[in-house]
Amino acid sequence: MEVQALLITFREALEALLIVGIITSYLKRIDQSRYVKYVWLGAGLAVFASAIVALLFQVVLTGFSTMASEMYLKVSIIFISSILLTQMVFWMAEHSKDIKSSMEGKMSKYVSKGDVFGMVMHSFLVVLREGVETVFFFAAITGGNIGAAVQGWGAITGLTIAAIVSYMFFKGTMRVPLKTFFKVTGAFIILIAAGLLVQGVSMLQDLKIIGSVMPHVYDITWFMPEHPIDHEHFVRDTGQEPILSGDVGIFLKALFGYSSMPSLEEVLAYIGYFVVIYLLVKTRYHAKEVKKEKSKKNEQVLEQQVM
Protein backbone atom coordinates (compact mmCIF):
# COMPACT_ATOMS: atom_id res chain seq x y z
CA MET A 1 0.00 0.00 0.00
CA GLU A 2 2.74 2.46 0.93
CA VAL A 3 4.56 2.13 -2.40
CA GLN A 4 1.27 2.61 -4.24
CA ALA A 5 0.53 5.68 -2.11
CA LEU A 6 4.03 7.04 -2.81
CA LEU A 7 3.70 6.70 -6.59
CA ILE A 8 0.16 8.09 -6.70
CA THR A 9 0.94 11.02 -4.38
CA PHE A 10 4.15 11.79 -6.25
CA ARG A 11 2.38 11.80 -9.59
CA GLU A 12 -0.65 13.83 -8.50
CA ALA A 13 1.31 16.33 -6.38
CA LEU A 14 3.92 16.83 -9.09
CA GLU A 15 1.25 17.64 -11.67
CA ALA A 16 -0.37 20.16 -9.33
CA LEU A 17 2.93 21.77 -8.31
CA LEU A 18 4.15 22.01 -11.89
CA ILE A 19 0.97 23.74 -13.05
CA VAL A 20 1.04 26.17 -10.10
CA GLY A 21 4.76 26.71 -10.73
CA ILE A 22 4.18 27.43 -14.42
CA ILE A 23 1.52 29.99 -13.54
CA THR A 24 3.55 31.78 -10.84
CA SER A 25 6.72 31.78 -12.97
CA TYR A 26 4.79 33.33 -15.84
CA LEU A 27 3.35 36.05 -13.59
CA LYS A 28 6.82 36.91 -12.33
CA ARG A 29 8.22 36.94 -15.85
CA ILE A 30 5.67 39.51 -17.03
CA ASP A 31 6.17 41.62 -13.89
CA GLN A 32 2.80 40.77 -12.38
CA SER A 33 4.11 39.24 -9.14
CA ARG A 34 1.34 40.90 -7.16
CA TYR A 35 -1.03 38.23 -8.47
CA VAL A 36 1.08 35.27 -7.28
CA LYS A 37 -0.51 35.31 -3.82
CA TYR A 38 -3.94 34.75 -5.37
CA VAL A 39 -2.69 31.68 -7.22
CA TRP A 40 -1.33 30.21 -3.97
CA LEU A 41 -4.58 31.17 -2.24
CA GLY A 42 -6.52 29.09 -4.74
CA ALA A 43 -4.09 26.18 -4.31
CA GLY A 44 -4.35 26.37 -0.52
CA LEU A 45 -8.14 26.40 -0.63
CA ALA A 46 -8.04 23.35 -2.92
CA VAL A 47 -5.89 21.42 -0.43
CA PHE A 48 -8.36 22.28 2.33
CA ALA A 49 -11.30 21.26 0.12
CA SER A 50 -9.54 17.97 -0.72
CA ALA A 51 -9.24 17.23 3.01
CA ILE A 52 -12.98 17.87 3.38
CA VAL A 53 -13.67 15.53 0.46
CA ALA A 54 -11.50 12.84 2.09
CA LEU A 55 -13.42 13.21 5.35
CA LEU A 56 -16.80 13.01 3.61
CA PHE A 57 -15.62 10.04 1.56
CA GLN A 58 -14.59 8.24 4.75
CA VAL A 59 -17.98 8.98 6.35
CA VAL A 60 -19.76 7.55 3.29
CA LEU A 61 -17.61 4.42 3.35
CA THR A 62 -18.31 3.98 7.07
CA GLY A 63 -22.03 4.40 6.41
CA PHE A 64 -21.98 1.73 3.74
CA SER A 65 -20.19 -0.67 6.12
CA THR A 66 -23.07 -0.40 8.59
CA MET A 67 -25.50 -1.25 5.79
CA ALA A 68 -23.53 -4.37 4.81
CA SER A 69 -22.91 -2.82 1.38
CA GLU A 70 -19.29 -1.83 1.95
CA MET A 71 -17.80 -4.51 -0.32
CA TYR A 72 -19.97 -3.46 -3.25
CA LEU A 73 -18.86 0.15 -2.86
CA LYS A 74 -15.21 -0.91 -2.58
CA VAL A 75 -15.45 -2.97 -5.77
CA SER A 76 -16.96 0.02 -7.58
CA ILE A 77 -14.18 2.30 -6.31
CA ILE A 78 -11.52 -0.17 -7.42
CA PHE A 79 -12.84 -0.41 -10.98
CA ILE A 80 -13.38 3.35 -11.30
CA SER A 81 -9.88 4.00 -9.91
CA SER A 82 -8.36 1.62 -12.44
CA ILE A 83 -10.04 3.57 -15.26
CA LEU A 84 -9.09 6.96 -13.80
CA LEU A 85 -5.45 5.97 -13.29
CA THR A 86 -5.23 4.83 -16.90
CA GLN A 87 -6.93 7.99 -18.14
CA MET A 88 -4.55 10.11 -16.04
CA VAL A 89 -1.48 8.59 -17.70
CA PHE A 90 -2.85 9.08 -21.21
CA TRP A 91 -4.03 12.61 -20.44
CA MET A 92 -0.59 13.71 -19.26
CA ALA A 93 1.10 12.01 -22.22
CA GLU A 94 -1.23 13.93 -24.54
CA HIS A 95 -1.04 17.35 -22.87
CA SER A 96 2.44 17.49 -21.31
CA LYS A 97 3.84 19.30 -24.37
CA ASP A 98 1.30 22.11 -24.53
CA ILE A 99 0.35 22.43 -20.87
CA LYS A 100 2.76 25.36 -20.37
CA SER A 101 1.38 27.43 -23.25
CA SER A 102 -2.19 26.56 -22.23
CA MET A 103 -1.71 27.70 -18.64
CA GLU A 104 0.09 30.89 -19.68
CA GLY A 105 -2.61 31.70 -22.22
CA LYS A 106 -5.38 31.42 -19.63
CA MET A 107 -3.43 33.46 -17.09
CA SER A 108 -2.72 36.16 -19.68
CA LYS A 109 -6.47 36.66 -20.13
CA TYR A 110 -7.01 36.93 -16.37
CA VAL A 111 -4.17 39.45 -16.02
CA SER A 112 -5.40 41.61 -18.91
CA LYS A 113 -8.84 41.81 -17.26
CA GLY A 114 -7.49 42.07 -13.71
CA ASP A 115 -9.66 39.04 -12.91
CA VAL A 116 -8.40 38.03 -9.46
CA PHE A 117 -11.35 35.71 -8.86
CA GLY A 118 -10.58 33.87 -12.10
CA MET A 119 -6.96 33.35 -11.01
CA VAL A 120 -8.01 31.99 -7.64
CA MET A 121 -10.63 29.68 -9.16
CA HIS A 122 -8.28 28.44 -11.89
CA SER A 123 -5.55 27.34 -9.46
CA PHE A 124 -8.25 26.04 -7.08
CA LEU A 125 -9.81 23.77 -9.71
CA VAL A 126 -6.45 22.53 -11.00
CA VAL A 127 -5.22 21.48 -7.55
CA LEU A 128 -8.65 20.25 -6.42
CA ARG A 129 -8.81 17.84 -9.34
CA GLU A 130 -5.52 16.27 -8.31
CA GLY A 131 -6.60 16.20 -4.66
CA VAL A 132 -9.93 14.50 -5.32
CA GLU A 133 -8.27 11.94 -7.59
CA THR A 134 -5.75 11.19 -4.84
CA VAL A 135 -8.55 10.67 -2.30
CA PHE A 136 -10.32 8.31 -4.68
CA PHE A 137 -7.16 6.31 -5.38
CA PHE A 138 -6.34 6.08 -1.68
CA ALA A 139 -9.80 4.65 -1.04
CA ALA A 140 -9.12 1.99 -3.69
CA ILE A 141 -5.67 0.87 -2.53
CA THR A 142 -6.54 0.81 1.19
CA GLY A 143 -9.94 -0.79 0.96
CA GLY A 144 -11.59 2.39 2.22
CA ASN A 145 -9.20 3.42 4.99
CA ILE A 146 -8.16 6.75 3.49
CA GLY A 147 -6.67 8.00 6.75
CA ALA A 148 -4.15 5.15 6.80
CA ALA A 149 -2.84 6.15 3.37
CA VAL A 150 -2.70 9.86 4.21
CA GLN A 151 -0.77 9.26 7.44
CA GLY A 152 1.57 6.60 6.05
CA TRP A 153 5.15 7.13 4.95
CA GLY A 154 4.25 6.53 1.29
CA ALA A 155 2.06 9.62 0.89
CA ILE A 156 4.45 11.82 2.87
CA THR A 157 7.46 10.61 0.88
CA GLY A 158 5.64 11.03 -2.44
CA LEU A 159 4.68 14.59 -1.56
CA THR A 160 8.24 15.40 -0.46
CA ILE A 161 9.79 14.00 -3.65
CA ALA A 162 7.25 15.89 -5.78
CA ALA A 163 8.13 19.14 -4.01
CA ILE A 164 11.88 18.56 -4.50
CA VAL A 165 11.50 17.61 -8.18
CA SER A 166 9.30 20.63 -8.97
CA TYR A 167 11.72 22.95 -7.10
CA MET A 168 14.69 21.58 -9.04
CA PHE A 169 12.77 21.93 -12.30
CA PHE A 170 11.94 25.60 -11.80
CA LYS A 171 15.41 26.41 -10.49
CA GLY A 172 16.91 25.00 -13.67
CA THR A 173 18.88 22.22 -11.97
CA MET A 174 16.70 19.46 -13.39
CA ARG A 175 18.72 17.40 -15.88
CA VAL A 176 16.18 14.66 -16.62
CA PRO A 177 13.30 15.86 -18.84
CA LEU A 178 9.91 15.80 -17.16
CA LYS A 179 8.62 13.81 -20.12
CA THR A 180 10.92 10.97 -19.04
CA PHE A 181 9.69 11.28 -15.46
CA PHE A 182 6.09 10.99 -16.59
CA LYS A 183 6.87 8.02 -18.82
CA VAL A 184 8.56 6.09 -16.00
CA THR A 185 5.96 6.91 -13.36
CA GLY A 186 3.23 6.36 -15.95
CA ALA A 187 4.47 2.80 -16.53
CA PHE A 188 4.22 2.06 -12.80
CA ILE A 189 0.79 3.68 -12.60
CA ILE A 190 -0.41 1.45 -15.46
CA LEU A 191 0.81 -1.61 -13.54
CA ILE A 192 -1.04 -0.42 -10.44
CA ALA A 193 -4.21 0.11 -12.50
CA ALA A 194 -3.92 -3.40 -13.92
CA GLY A 195 -3.47 -4.78 -10.40
CA LEU A 196 -6.58 -2.94 -9.19
CA LEU A 197 -8.57 -4.34 -12.10
CA VAL A 198 -7.56 -7.90 -11.21
CA GLN A 199 -8.33 -7.32 -7.53
CA GLY A 200 -11.77 -6.07 -8.53
CA VAL A 201 -12.42 -9.24 -10.54
CA SER A 202 -11.24 -11.36 -7.61
CA MET A 203 -13.59 -9.52 -5.23
CA LEU A 204 -16.53 -10.03 -7.61
CA GLN A 205 -15.78 -13.75 -7.54
CA ASP A 206 -15.52 -13.75 -3.72
CA LEU A 207 -18.92 -12.04 -3.59
CA LYS A 208 -20.29 -14.72 -5.97
CA ILE A 209 -21.36 -12.02 -8.41
CA ILE A 210 -19.42 -13.79 -11.15
CA GLY A 211 -18.29 -17.39 -11.26
CA SER A 212 -15.17 -18.99 -12.64
CA VAL A 213 -14.61 -21.44 -15.46
CA MET A 214 -11.23 -22.32 -13.94
CA PRO A 215 -10.69 -21.20 -10.30
CA HIS A 216 -6.92 -21.81 -10.44
CA VAL A 217 -5.08 -21.60 -13.74
CA TYR A 218 -1.82 -22.39 -11.94
CA ASP A 219 -0.50 -22.61 -8.40
CA ILE A 220 2.95 -21.18 -7.64
CA THR A 221 2.50 -20.99 -3.87
CA TRP A 222 5.65 -23.12 -3.65
CA PHE A 223 7.55 -20.23 -5.25
CA MET A 224 5.90 -17.20 -3.63
CA PRO A 225 2.62 -17.24 -1.67
CA GLU A 226 0.50 -14.12 -2.10
CA HIS A 227 -0.01 -13.69 1.65
CA PRO A 228 1.77 -14.66 4.92
CA ILE A 229 -1.27 -16.83 5.81
CA ASP A 230 -0.83 -18.80 2.57
CA HIS A 231 2.84 -19.10 3.51
CA GLU A 232 1.94 -20.65 6.87
CA HIS A 233 -0.58 -23.03 5.29
CA PHE A 234 1.97 -24.18 2.70
CA VAL A 235 4.57 -24.89 5.39
CA ARG A 236 1.96 -26.73 7.49
CA ASP A 237 0.72 -28.86 4.59
CA THR A 238 4.07 -29.68 2.92
CA GLY A 239 6.64 -29.24 5.64
CA GLN A 240 8.69 -27.11 3.25
CA GLU A 241 9.41 -23.40 2.98
CA PRO A 242 8.46 -21.60 -0.24
CA ILE A 243 11.32 -20.00 -2.16
CA LEU A 244 10.09 -16.46 -1.42
CA SER A 245 8.21 -15.21 1.61
CA GLY A 246 4.51 -14.44 1.68
CA ASP A 247 5.51 -10.93 2.81
CA VAL A 248 7.00 -10.38 -0.65
CA GLY A 249 3.85 -11.79 -2.21
CA ILE A 250 1.52 -9.48 -0.30
CA PHE A 251 3.72 -6.53 -1.29
CA LEU A 252 3.50 -7.43 -4.99
CA LYS A 253 -0.21 -8.16 -4.66
CA ALA A 254 -0.85 -4.72 -3.19
CA LEU A 255 1.34 -3.03 -5.79
CA PHE A 256 0.66 -4.96 -9.00
CA GLY A 257 -2.20 -7.38 -8.20
CA TYR A 258 0.04 -10.47 -7.98
CA SER A 259 -1.75 -13.76 -7.36
CA SER A 260 -0.13 -17.16 -6.73
CA MET A 261 -3.39 -18.94 -7.66
CA PRO A 262 -5.27 -16.74 -10.16
CA SER A 263 -8.55 -17.69 -11.73
CA LEU A 264 -8.91 -17.80 -15.51
CA GLU A 265 -10.97 -14.60 -15.36
CA GLU A 266 -8.22 -12.77 -13.44
CA VAL A 267 -5.60 -13.85 -15.97
CA LEU A 268 -7.79 -12.80 -18.89
CA ALA A 269 -8.56 -9.44 -17.24
CA TYR A 270 -4.84 -8.77 -16.66
CA ILE A 271 -3.80 -9.74 -20.19
CA GLY A 272 -6.83 -8.02 -21.71
CA TYR A 273 -6.00 -4.78 -19.93
CA PHE A 274 -2.54 -4.61 -21.50
CA VAL A 275 -3.93 -5.55 -24.90
CA VAL A 276 -6.30 -2.58 -24.65
CA ILE A 277 -3.43 -0.31 -23.54
CA TYR A 278 -1.34 -1.50 -26.49
CA LEU A 279 -4.19 -0.82 -28.93
CA LEU A 280 -4.78 2.65 -27.44
CA VAL A 281 -1.08 3.53 -27.74
CA LYS A 282 -0.92 2.18 -31.29
CA THR A 283 -4.07 4.09 -32.31
CA ARG A 284 -2.72 7.27 -30.75
CA TYR A 285 0.63 6.85 -32.54
CA HIS A 286 -1.12 6.19 -35.86
CA ALA A 287 -3.28 9.30 -35.42
CA LYS A 288 -0.17 11.40 -34.83
CA GLU A 289 1.51 10.00 -37.94
CA VAL A 290 -1.57 10.73 -40.05
CA LYS A 291 -1.65 14.28 -38.68
CA LYS A 292 2.04 14.78 -39.53
CA GLU A 293 1.50 13.41 -43.02
CA LYS A 294 -1.42 15.78 -43.64
CA SER A 295 0.65 18.68 -42.33
CA LYS A 296 3.48 17.84 -44.76
CA LYS A 297 1.08 17.60 -47.68
CA ASN A 298 -0.46 20.97 -46.81
CA GLU A 299 2.99 22.55 -46.65
CA GLN A 300 3.87 21.08 -50.05
CA VAL A 301 0.64 22.43 -51.54
CA LEU A 302 1.38 25.90 -50.15
CA GLU A 303 4.93 25.81 -51.55
CA GLN A 304 3.61 24.86 -55.01
CA GLN A 305 1.06 27.67 -54.88
CA VAL A 306 3.77 30.19 -53.98
CA MET A 307 5.98 29.01 -56.83
Coordinates of C-alpha atoms in Angstrom, one line a residue:
M1 CA 0.0 0.0 0.0
E2 CA 2.7 2.5 0.9
V3 CA 4.6 2.1 -2.4
Q4 CA 1.3 2.6 -4.2
A5 CA 0.5 5.7 -2.1
L6 CA 4.0 7.0 -2.8
L7 CA 3.7 6.7 -6.6
I8 CA 0.2 8.1 -6.7
T9 CA 0.9 11.0 -4.4
F10 CA 4.1 11.8 -6.2
R11 CA 2.4 11.8 -9.6
E12 CA -0.6 13.8 -8.5
A13 CA 1.3 16.3 -6.4
L14 CA 3.9 16.8 -9.1
E15 CA 1.3 17.6 -11.7
A16 CA -0.4 20.2 -9.3
L17 CA 2.9 21.8 -8.3
L18 CA 4.2 22.0 -11.9
I19 CA 1.0 23.7 -13.0
V20 CA 1.0 26.2 -10.1
G21 CA 4.8 26.7 -10.7
I22 CA 4.2 27.4 -14.4
I23 CA 1.5 30.0 -13.5
T24 CA 3.6 31.8 -10.8
S25 CA 6.7 31.8 -13.0
Y26 CA 4.8 33.3 -15.8
L27 CA 3.3 36.0 -13.6
K28 CA 6.8 36.9 -12.3
R29 CA 8.2 36.9 -15.8
I30 CA 5.7 39.5 -17.0
D31 CA 6.2 41.6 -13.9
Q32 CA 2.8 40.8 -12.4
S33 CA 4.1 39.2 -9.1
R34 CA 1.3 40.9 -7.2
Y35 CA -1.0 38.2 -8.5
V36 CA 1.1 35.3 -7.3
K37 CA -0.5 35.3 -3.8
Y38 CA -3.9 34.8 -5.4
V39 CA -2.7 31.7 -7.2
W40 CA -1.3 30.2 -4.0
L41 CA -4.6 31.2 -2.2
G42 CA -6.5 29.1 -4.7
A43 CA -4.1 26.2 -4.3
G44 CA -4.3 26.4 -0.5
L45 CA -8.1 26.4 -0.6
A46 CA -8.0 23.4 -2.9
V47 CA -5.9 21.4 -0.4
F48 CA -8.4 22.3 2.3
A49 CA -11.3 21.3 0.1
S50 CA -9.5 18.0 -0.7
A51 CA -9.2 17.2 3.0
I52 CA -13.0 17.9 3.4
V53 CA -13.7 15.5 0.5
A54 CA -11.5 12.8 2.1
L55 CA -13.4 13.2 5.4
L56 CA -16.8 13.0 3.6
F57 CA -15.6 10.0 1.6
Q58 CA -14.6 8.2 4.7
V59 CA -18.0 9.0 6.3
V60 CA -19.8 7.6 3.3
L61 CA -17.6 4.4 3.4
T62 CA -18.3 4.0 7.1
G63 CA -22.0 4.4 6.4
F64 CA -22.0 1.7 3.7
S65 CA -20.2 -0.7 6.1
T66 CA -23.1 -0.4 8.6
M67 CA -25.5 -1.2 5.8
A68 CA -23.5 -4.4 4.8
S69 CA -22.9 -2.8 1.4
E70 CA -19.3 -1.8 2.0
M71 CA -17.8 -4.5 -0.3
Y72 CA -20.0 -3.5 -3.3
L73 CA -18.9 0.2 -2.9
K74 CA -15.2 -0.9 -2.6
V75 CA -15.5 -3.0 -5.8
S76 CA -17.0 0.0 -7.6
I77 CA -14.2 2.3 -6.3
I78 CA -11.5 -0.2 -7.4
F79 CA -12.8 -0.4 -11.0
I80 CA -13.4 3.4 -11.3
S81 CA -9.9 4.0 -9.9
S82 CA -8.4 1.6 -12.4
I83 CA -10.0 3.6 -15.3
L84 CA -9.1 7.0 -13.8
L85 CA -5.4 6.0 -13.3
T86 CA -5.2 4.8 -16.9
Q87 CA -6.9 8.0 -18.1
M88 CA -4.6 10.1 -16.0
V89 CA -1.5 8.6 -17.7
F90 CA -2.8 9.1 -21.2
W91 CA -4.0 12.6 -20.4
M92 CA -0.6 13.7 -19.3
A93 CA 1.1 12.0 -22.2
E94 CA -1.2 13.9 -24.5
H95 CA -1.0 17.4 -22.9
S96 CA 2.4 17.5 -21.3
K97 CA 3.8 19.3 -24.4
D98 CA 1.3 22.1 -24.5
I99 CA 0.3 22.4 -20.9
K100 CA 2.8 25.4 -20.4
S101 CA 1.4 27.4 -23.3
S102 CA -2.2 26.6 -22.2
M103 CA -1.7 27.7 -18.6
E104 CA 0.1 30.9 -19.7
G105 CA -2.6 31.7 -22.2
K106 CA -5.4 31.4 -19.6
M107 CA -3.4 33.5 -17.1
S108 CA -2.7 36.2 -19.7
K109 CA -6.5 36.7 -20.1
Y110 CA -7.0 36.9 -16.4
V111 CA -4.2 39.5 -16.0
S112 CA -5.4 41.6 -18.9
K113 CA -8.8 41.8 -17.3
G114 CA -7.5 42.1 -13.7
D115 CA -9.7 39.0 -12.9
V116 CA -8.4 38.0 -9.5
F117 CA -11.3 35.7 -8.9
G118 CA -10.6 33.9 -12.1
M119 CA -7.0 33.3 -11.0
V120 CA -8.0 32.0 -7.6
M121 CA -10.6 29.7 -9.2
H122 CA -8.3 28.4 -11.9
S123 CA -5.6 27.3 -9.5
F124 CA -8.2 26.0 -7.1
L125 CA -9.8 23.8 -9.7
V126 CA -6.5 22.5 -11.0
V127 CA -5.2 21.5 -7.5
L128 CA -8.7 20.3 -6.4
R129 CA -8.8 17.8 -9.3
E130 CA -5.5 16.3 -8.3
G131 CA -6.6 16.2 -4.7
V132 CA -9.9 14.5 -5.3
E133 CA -8.3 11.9 -7.6
T134 CA -5.8 11.2 -4.8
V135 CA -8.5 10.7 -2.3
F136 CA -10.3 8.3 -4.7
F137 CA -7.2 6.3 -5.4
F138 CA -6.3 6.1 -1.7
A139 CA -9.8 4.7 -1.0
A140 CA -9.1 2.0 -3.7
I141 CA -5.7 0.9 -2.5
T142 CA -6.5 0.8 1.2
G143 CA -9.9 -0.8 1.0
G144 CA -11.6 2.4 2.2
N145 CA -9.2 3.4 5.0
I146 CA -8.2 6.7 3.5
G147 CA -6.7 8.0 6.7
A148 CA -4.1 5.2 6.8
A149 CA -2.8 6.1 3.4
V150 CA -2.7 9.9 4.2
Q151 CA -0.8 9.3 7.4
G152 CA 1.6 6.6 6.0
W153 CA 5.1 7.1 4.9
G154 CA 4.3 6.5 1.3
A155 CA 2.1 9.6 0.9
I156 CA 4.4 11.8 2.9
T157 CA 7.5 10.6 0.9
G158 CA 5.6 11.0 -2.4
L159 CA 4.7 14.6 -1.6
T160 CA 8.2 15.4 -0.5
I161 CA 9.8 14.0 -3.6
A162 CA 7.2 15.9 -5.8
A163 CA 8.1 19.1 -4.0
I164 CA 11.9 18.6 -4.5
V165 CA 11.5 17.6 -8.2
S166 CA 9.3 20.6 -9.0
Y167 CA 11.7 23.0 -7.1
M168 CA 14.7 21.6 -9.0
F169 CA 12.8 21.9 -12.3
F170 CA 11.9 25.6 -11.8
K171 CA 15.4 26.4 -10.5
G172 CA 16.9 25.0 -13.7
T173 CA 18.9 22.2 -12.0
M174 CA 16.7 19.5 -13.4
R175 CA 18.7 17.4 -15.9
V176 CA 16.2 14.7 -16.6
P177 CA 13.3 15.9 -18.8
L178 CA 9.9 15.8 -17.2
K179 CA 8.6 13.8 -20.1
T180 CA 10.9 11.0 -19.0
F181 CA 9.7 11.3 -15.5
F182 CA 6.1 11.0 -16.6
K183 CA 6.9 8.0 -18.8
V184 CA 8.6 6.1 -16.0
T185 CA 6.0 6.9 -13.4
G186 CA 3.2 6.4 -15.9
A187 CA 4.5 2.8 -16.5
F188 CA 4.2 2.1 -12.8
I189 CA 0.8 3.7 -12.6
I190 CA -0.4 1.5 -15.5
L191 CA 0.8 -1.6 -13.5
I192 CA -1.0 -0.4 -10.4
A193 CA -4.2 0.1 -12.5
A194 CA -3.9 -3.4 -13.9
G195 CA -3.5 -4.8 -10.4
L196 CA -6.6 -2.9 -9.2
L197 CA -8.6 -4.3 -12.1
V198 CA -7.6 -7.9 -11.2
Q199 CA -8.3 -7.3 -7.5
G200 CA -11.8 -6.1 -8.5
V201 CA -12.4 -9.2 -10.5
S202 CA -11.2 -11.4 -7.6
M203 CA -13.6 -9.5 -5.2
L204 CA -16.5 -10.0 -7.6
Q205 CA -15.8 -13.7 -7.5
D206 CA -15.5 -13.7 -3.7
L207 CA -18.9 -12.0 -3.6
K208 CA -20.3 -14.7 -6.0
I209 CA -21.4 -12.0 -8.4
I210 CA -19.4 -13.8 -11.2
G211 CA -18.3 -17.4 -11.3
S212 CA -15.2 -19.0 -12.6
V213 CA -14.6 -21.4 -15.5
M214 CA -11.2 -22.3 -13.9
P215 CA -10.7 -21.2 -10.3
H216 CA -6.9 -21.8 -10.4
V217 CA -5.1 -21.6 -13.7
Y218 CA -1.8 -22.4 -11.9
D219 CA -0.5 -22.6 -8.4
I220 CA 2.9 -21.2 -7.6
T221 CA 2.5 -21.0 -3.9
W222 CA 5.7 -23.1 -3.6
F223 CA 7.5 -20.2 -5.2
M224 CA 5.9 -17.2 -3.6
P225 CA 2.6 -17.2 -1.7
E226 CA 0.5 -14.1 -2.1
H227 CA 0.0 -13.7 1.7
P228 CA 1.8 -14.7 4.9
I229 CA -1.3 -16.8 5.8
D230 CA -0.8 -18.8 2.6
H231 CA 2.8 -19.1 3.5
E232 CA 1.9 -20.6 6.9
H233 CA -0.6 -23.0 5.3
F234 CA 2.0 -24.2 2.7
V235 CA 4.6 -24.9 5.4
R236 CA 2.0 -26.7 7.5
D237 CA 0.7 -28.9 4.6
T238 CA 4.1 -29.7 2.9
G239 CA 6.6 -29.2 5.6
Q240 CA 8.7 -27.1 3.3
E241 CA 9.4 -23.4 3.0
P242 CA 8.5 -21.6 -0.2
I243 CA 11.3 -20.0 -2.2
L244 CA 10.1 -16.5 -1.4
S245 CA 8.2 -15.2 1.6
G246 CA 4.5 -14.4 1.7
D247 CA 5.5 -10.9 2.8
V248 CA 7.0 -10.4 -0.7
G249 CA 3.8 -11.8 -2.2
I250 CA 1.5 -9.5 -0.3
F251 CA 3.7 -6.5 -1.3
L252 CA 3.5 -7.4 -5.0
K253 CA -0.2 -8.2 -4.7
A254 CA -0.8 -4.7 -3.2
L255 CA 1.3 -3.0 -5.8
F256 CA 0.7 -5.0 -9.0
G257 CA -2.2 -7.4 -8.2
Y258 CA 0.0 -10.5 -8.0
S259 CA -1.7 -13.8 -7.4
S260 CA -0.1 -17.2 -6.7
M261 CA -3.4 -18.9 -7.7
P262 CA -5.3 -16.7 -10.2
S263 CA -8.6 -17.7 -11.7
L264 CA -8.9 -17.8 -15.5
E265 CA -11.0 -14.6 -15.4
E266 CA -8.2 -12.8 -13.4
V267 CA -5.6 -13.8 -16.0
L268 CA -7.8 -12.8 -18.9
A269 CA -8.6 -9.4 -17.2
Y270 CA -4.8 -8.8 -16.7
I271 CA -3.8 -9.7 -20.2
G272 CA -6.8 -8.0 -21.7
Y273 CA -6.0 -4.8 -19.9
F274 CA -2.5 -4.6 -21.5
V275 CA -3.9 -5.6 -24.9
V276 CA -6.3 -2.6 -24.6
I277 CA -3.4 -0.3 -23.5
Y278 CA -1.3 -1.5 -26.5
L279 CA -4.2 -0.8 -28.9
L280 CA -4.8 2.6 -27.4
V281 CA -1.1 3.5 -27.7
K282 CA -0.9 2.2 -31.3
T283 CA -4.1 4.1 -32.3
R284 CA -2.7 7.3 -30.7
Y285 CA 0.6 6.9 -32.5
H286 CA -1.1 6.2 -35.9
A287 CA -3.3 9.3 -35.4
K288 CA -0.2 11.4 -34.8
E289 CA 1.5 10.0 -37.9
V290 CA -1.6 10.7 -40.1
K291 CA -1.6 14.3 -38.7
K292 CA 2.0 14.8 -39.5
E293 CA 1.5 13.4 -43.0
K294 CA -1.4 15.8 -43.6
S295 CA 0.7 18.7 -42.3
K296 CA 3.5 17.8 -44.8
K297 CA 1.1 17.6 -47.7
N298 CA -0.5 21.0 -46.8
E299 CA 3.0 22.6 -46.7
Q300 CA 3.9 21.1 -50.1
V301 CA 0.6 22.4 -51.5
L302 CA 1.4 25.9 -50.2
E303 CA 4.9 25.8 -51.5
Q304 CA 3.6 24.9 -55.0
Q305 CA 1.1 27.7 -54.9
V306 CA 3.8 30.2 -54.0
M307 CA 6.0 29.0 -56.8

